[in-house]
mmCIF file of C-alpha atoms in Angstrom:
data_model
loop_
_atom_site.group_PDB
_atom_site.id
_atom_site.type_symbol
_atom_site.label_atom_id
_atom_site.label_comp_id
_atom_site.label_asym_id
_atom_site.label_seq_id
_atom_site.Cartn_x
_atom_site.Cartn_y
_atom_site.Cartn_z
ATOM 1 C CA UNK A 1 20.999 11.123 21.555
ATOM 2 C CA UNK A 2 22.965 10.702 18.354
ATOM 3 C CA UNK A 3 20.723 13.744 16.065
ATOM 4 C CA UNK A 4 21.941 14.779 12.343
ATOM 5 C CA UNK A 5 20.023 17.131 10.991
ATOM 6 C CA UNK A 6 20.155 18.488 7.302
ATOM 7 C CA UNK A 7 19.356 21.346 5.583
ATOM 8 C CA UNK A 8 18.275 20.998 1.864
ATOM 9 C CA UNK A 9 16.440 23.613 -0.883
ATOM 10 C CA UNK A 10 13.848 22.541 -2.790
ATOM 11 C CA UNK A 11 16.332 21.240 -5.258
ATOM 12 C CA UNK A 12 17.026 18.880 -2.583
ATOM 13 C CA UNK A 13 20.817 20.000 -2.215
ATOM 14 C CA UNK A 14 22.540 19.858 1.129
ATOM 15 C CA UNK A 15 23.333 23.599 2.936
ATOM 16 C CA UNK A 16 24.344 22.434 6.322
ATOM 17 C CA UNK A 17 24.832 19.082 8.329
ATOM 18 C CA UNK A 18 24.800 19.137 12.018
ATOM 19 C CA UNK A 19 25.923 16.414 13.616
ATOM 20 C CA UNK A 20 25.406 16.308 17.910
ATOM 21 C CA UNK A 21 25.902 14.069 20.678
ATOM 22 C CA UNK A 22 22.130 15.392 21.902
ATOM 23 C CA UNK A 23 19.799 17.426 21.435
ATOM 24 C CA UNK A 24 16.523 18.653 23.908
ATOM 25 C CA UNK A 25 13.245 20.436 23.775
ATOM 26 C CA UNK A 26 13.711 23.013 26.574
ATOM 27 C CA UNK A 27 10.872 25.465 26.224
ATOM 28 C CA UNK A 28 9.706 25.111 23.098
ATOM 29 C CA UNK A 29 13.066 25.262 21.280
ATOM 30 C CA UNK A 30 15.640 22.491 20.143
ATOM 31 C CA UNK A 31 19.164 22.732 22.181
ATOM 32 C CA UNK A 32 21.967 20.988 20.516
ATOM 33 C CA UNK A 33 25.352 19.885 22.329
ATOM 34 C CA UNK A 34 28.591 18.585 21.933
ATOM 35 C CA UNK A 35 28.136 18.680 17.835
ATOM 36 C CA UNK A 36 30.160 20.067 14.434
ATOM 37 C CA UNK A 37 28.431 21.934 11.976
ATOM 38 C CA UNK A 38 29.546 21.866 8.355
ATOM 39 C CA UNK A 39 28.184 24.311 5.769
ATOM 40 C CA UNK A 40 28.301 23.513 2.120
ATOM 41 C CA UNK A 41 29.007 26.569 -0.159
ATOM 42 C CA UNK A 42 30.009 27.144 -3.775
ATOM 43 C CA UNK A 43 32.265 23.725 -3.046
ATOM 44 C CA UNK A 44 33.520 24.897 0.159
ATOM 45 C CA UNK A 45 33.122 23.268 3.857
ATOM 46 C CA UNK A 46 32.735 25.096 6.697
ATOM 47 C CA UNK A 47 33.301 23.737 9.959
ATOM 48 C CA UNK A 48 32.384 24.617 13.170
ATOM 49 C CA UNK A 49 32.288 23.028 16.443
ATOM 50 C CA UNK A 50 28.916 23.363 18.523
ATOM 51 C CA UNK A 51 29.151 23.313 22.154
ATOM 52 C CA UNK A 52 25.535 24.469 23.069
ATOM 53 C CA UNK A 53 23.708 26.171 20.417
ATOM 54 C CA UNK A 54 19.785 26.748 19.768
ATOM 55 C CA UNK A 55 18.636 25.094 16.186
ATOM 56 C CA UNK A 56 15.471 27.025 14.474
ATOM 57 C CA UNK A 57 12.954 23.729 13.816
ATOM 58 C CA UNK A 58 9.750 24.078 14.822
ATOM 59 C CA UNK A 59 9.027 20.688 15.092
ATOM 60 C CA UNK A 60 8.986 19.353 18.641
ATOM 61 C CA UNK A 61 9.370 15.772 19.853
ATOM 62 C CA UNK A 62 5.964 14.281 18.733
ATOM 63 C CA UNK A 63 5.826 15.889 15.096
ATOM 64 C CA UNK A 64 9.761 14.078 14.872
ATOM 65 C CA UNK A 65 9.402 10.842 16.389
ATOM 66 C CA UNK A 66 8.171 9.262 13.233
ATOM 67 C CA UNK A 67 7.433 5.905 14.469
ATOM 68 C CA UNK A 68 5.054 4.151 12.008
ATOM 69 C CA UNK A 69 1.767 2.753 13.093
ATOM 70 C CA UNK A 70 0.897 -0.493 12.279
ATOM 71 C CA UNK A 71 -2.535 -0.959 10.978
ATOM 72 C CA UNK A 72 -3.352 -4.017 13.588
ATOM 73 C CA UNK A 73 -2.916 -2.051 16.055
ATOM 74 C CA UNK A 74 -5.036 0.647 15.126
ATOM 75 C CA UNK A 75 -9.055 0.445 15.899
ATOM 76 C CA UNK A 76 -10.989 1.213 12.476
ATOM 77 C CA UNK A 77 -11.999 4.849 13.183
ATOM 78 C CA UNK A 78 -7.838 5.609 14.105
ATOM 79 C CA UNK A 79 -6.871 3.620 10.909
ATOM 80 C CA UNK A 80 -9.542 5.954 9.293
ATOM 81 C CA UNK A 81 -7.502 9.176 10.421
ATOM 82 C CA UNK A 82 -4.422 8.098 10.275
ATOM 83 C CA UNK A 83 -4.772 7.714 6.877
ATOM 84 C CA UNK A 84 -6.400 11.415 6.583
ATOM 85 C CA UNK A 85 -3.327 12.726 8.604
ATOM 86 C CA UNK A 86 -0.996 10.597 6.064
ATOM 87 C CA UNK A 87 -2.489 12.481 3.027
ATOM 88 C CA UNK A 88 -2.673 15.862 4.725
ATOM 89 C CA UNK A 89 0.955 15.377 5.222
ATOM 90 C CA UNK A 90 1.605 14.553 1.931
ATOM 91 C CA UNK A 91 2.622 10.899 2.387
ATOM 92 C CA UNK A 92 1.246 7.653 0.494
ATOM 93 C CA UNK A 93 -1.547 5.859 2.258
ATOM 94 C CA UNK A 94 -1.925 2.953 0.092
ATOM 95 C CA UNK A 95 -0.968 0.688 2.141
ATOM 96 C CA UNK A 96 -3.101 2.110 5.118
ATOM 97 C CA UNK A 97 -6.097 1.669 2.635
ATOM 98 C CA UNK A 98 -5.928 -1.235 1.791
ATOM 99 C CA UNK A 99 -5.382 -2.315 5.565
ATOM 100 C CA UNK A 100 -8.612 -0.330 5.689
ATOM 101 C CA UNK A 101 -10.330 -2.063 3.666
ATOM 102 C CA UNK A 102 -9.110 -5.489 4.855
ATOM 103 C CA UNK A 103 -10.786 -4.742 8.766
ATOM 104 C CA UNK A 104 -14.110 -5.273 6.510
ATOM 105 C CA UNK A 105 -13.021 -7.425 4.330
ATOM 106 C CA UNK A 106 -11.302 -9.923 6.480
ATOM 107 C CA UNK A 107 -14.380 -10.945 8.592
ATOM 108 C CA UNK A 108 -16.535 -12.090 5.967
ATOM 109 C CA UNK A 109 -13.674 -15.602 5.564
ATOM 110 C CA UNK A 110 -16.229 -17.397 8.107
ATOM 111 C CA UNK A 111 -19.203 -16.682 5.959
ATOM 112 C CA UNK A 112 -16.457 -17.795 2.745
ATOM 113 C CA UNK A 113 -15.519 -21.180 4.539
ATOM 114 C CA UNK A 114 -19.277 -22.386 5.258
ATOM 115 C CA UNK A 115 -20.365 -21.542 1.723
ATOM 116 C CA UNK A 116 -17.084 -23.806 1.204
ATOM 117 C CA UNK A 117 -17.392 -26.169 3.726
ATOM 118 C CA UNK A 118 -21.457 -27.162 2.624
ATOM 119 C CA UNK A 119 -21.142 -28.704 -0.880
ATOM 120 C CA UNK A 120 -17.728 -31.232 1.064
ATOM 121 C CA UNK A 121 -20.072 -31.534 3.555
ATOM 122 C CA UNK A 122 -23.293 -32.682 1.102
ATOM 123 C CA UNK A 123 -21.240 -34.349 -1.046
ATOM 124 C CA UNK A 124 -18.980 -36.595 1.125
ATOM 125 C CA UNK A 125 -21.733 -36.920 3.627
ATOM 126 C CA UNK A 126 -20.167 -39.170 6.063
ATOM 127 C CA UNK A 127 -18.955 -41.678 4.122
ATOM 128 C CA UNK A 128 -15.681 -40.118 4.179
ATOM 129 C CA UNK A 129 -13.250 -39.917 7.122
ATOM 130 C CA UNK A 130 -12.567 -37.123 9.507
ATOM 131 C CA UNK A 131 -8.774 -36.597 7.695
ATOM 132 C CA UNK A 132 -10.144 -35.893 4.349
ATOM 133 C CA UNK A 133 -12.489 -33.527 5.951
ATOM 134 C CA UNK A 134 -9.424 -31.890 8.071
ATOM 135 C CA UNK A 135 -7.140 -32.530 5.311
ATOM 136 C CA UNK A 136 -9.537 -30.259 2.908
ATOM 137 C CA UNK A 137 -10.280 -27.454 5.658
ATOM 138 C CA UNK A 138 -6.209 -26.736 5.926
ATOM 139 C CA UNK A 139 -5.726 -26.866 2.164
ATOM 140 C CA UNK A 140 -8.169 -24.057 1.909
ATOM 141 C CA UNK A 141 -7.893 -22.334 4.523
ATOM 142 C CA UNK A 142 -4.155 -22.266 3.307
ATOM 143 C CA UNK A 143 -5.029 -21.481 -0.344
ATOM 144 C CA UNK A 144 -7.144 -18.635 0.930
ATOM 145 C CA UNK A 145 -4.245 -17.306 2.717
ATOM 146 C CA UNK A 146 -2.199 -17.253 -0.066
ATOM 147 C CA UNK A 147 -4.242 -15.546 -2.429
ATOM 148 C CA UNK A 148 -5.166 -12.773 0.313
ATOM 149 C CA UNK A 149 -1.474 -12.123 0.717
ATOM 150 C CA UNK A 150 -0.711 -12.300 -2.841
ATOM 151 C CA UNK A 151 -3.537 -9.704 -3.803
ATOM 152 C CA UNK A 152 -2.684 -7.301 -0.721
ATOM 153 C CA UNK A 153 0.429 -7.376 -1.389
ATOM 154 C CA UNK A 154 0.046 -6.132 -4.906
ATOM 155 C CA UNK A 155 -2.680 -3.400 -3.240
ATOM 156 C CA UNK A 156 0.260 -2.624 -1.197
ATOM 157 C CA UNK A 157 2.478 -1.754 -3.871
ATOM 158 C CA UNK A 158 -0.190 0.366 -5.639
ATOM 159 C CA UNK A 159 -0.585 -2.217 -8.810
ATOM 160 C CA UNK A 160 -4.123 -3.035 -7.399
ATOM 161 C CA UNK A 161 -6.963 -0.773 -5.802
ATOM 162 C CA UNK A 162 -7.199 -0.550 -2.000
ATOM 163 C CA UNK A 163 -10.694 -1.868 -2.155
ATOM 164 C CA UNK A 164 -9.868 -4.519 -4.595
ATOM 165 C CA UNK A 165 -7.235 -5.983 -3.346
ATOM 166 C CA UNK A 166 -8.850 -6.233 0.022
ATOM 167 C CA UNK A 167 -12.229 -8.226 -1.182
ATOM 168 C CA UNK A 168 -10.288 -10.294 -3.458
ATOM 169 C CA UNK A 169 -9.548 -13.578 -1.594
ATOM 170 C CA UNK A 170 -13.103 -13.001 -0.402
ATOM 171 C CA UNK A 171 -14.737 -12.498 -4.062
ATOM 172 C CA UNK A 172 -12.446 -15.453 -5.363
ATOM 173 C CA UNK A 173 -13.233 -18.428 -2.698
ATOM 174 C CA UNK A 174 -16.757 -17.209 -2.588
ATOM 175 C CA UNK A 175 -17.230 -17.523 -6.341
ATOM 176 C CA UNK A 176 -15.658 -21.142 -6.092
ATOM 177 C CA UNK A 177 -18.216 -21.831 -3.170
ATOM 178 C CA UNK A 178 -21.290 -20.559 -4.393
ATOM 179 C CA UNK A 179 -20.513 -22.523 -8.284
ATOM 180 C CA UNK A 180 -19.486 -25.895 -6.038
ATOM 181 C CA UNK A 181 -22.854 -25.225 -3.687
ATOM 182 C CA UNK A 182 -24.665 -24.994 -7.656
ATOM 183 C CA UNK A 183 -22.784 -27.957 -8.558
ATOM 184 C CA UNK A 184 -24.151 -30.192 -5.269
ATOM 185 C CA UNK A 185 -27.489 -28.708 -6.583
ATOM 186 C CA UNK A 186 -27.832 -30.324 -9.749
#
């Protein structure tokens, strides 16, 4: 219900414009109803009223539906080739890739937030109080969350490398960790 359809060159000007009330796949073919045509030519409009006429697109239903996919709903191996069907088709996958990457990344924050959580734990001990302990698990846990957004965000936008942007947050708080663990150490 409700279909306008173009038709551009590869100079992207406009030839035609069909506008319909509905249009239906009926045996391998697009049927159009109830619609006007206008035909741009040397400056001049044609118009034409469409009461039931067939419209050459090979595309059926599923190759025009468009809907995206969202990554999270997607199991790694369909992420995977939806992202090869995305560059086949010509469309950017960044974002896809670095949602990619993130399904491998992402996982590896409970490893992050022990080698975090040991040096509070050996140096407080428990001489400090549950709500400092609580208190420091939401502030990083937070903090994390932050940076992981911030850096897949710029992935997103193409100023950072899928694969970097996705093991950032990760390489970042795990850095911190391991130099606080050092730090207990000595």
């Amino acid at each position: 219900h409700g279909l306008t359809l173009y038709e551009i060159d590869s100079n992207f000007n406009i030839h035609s414009r069909v506008d319909a009330m509905e249009a239906r796949w009926i045996m391998g073919k697009w049927q159009v109803t109830d619609g006007i045509k206008r035909q741009f030519q040397e400056g001049i409009i044609k118009t034409s009223v469409i009461k039931n006429e067939t419209i050459p697109i090979k595309e059926g239903p599923d190759e025009l539906h468009g809907t995206e996919r969202l990554a999270d709903e997607m199991s790694f191996a369909d992420l995977k080739g939806y992202i090869a069907e995305l560059k086949m088709d010509g469309y950017d996958a960044t974002r896809y890739i670095v949602d990619l990457h993130g399904k491998i990344a992402f996982p590896f924050i409970n490893i992050i937030m022990v080698i975090l959580g040991v040096p509070f734990a050996l140096k407080t001990g428990r001489h400090s109080g549950m709500a400092m302990g609580i208190g420091l698990s939401v502030i990083i846990g937070f903090s994390y969350w932050i940076v992981h957004a911030i850096t897949t965000s710029i992935g997103y936008n193409g100023f950072m490398p899928p694969v970097i942007a996705a093991w950032s947050a990760n390489l970042i708080f795990g850095i911190i960790g391991t130099l606080m663990f050092l730090n207990v150490r000595q």
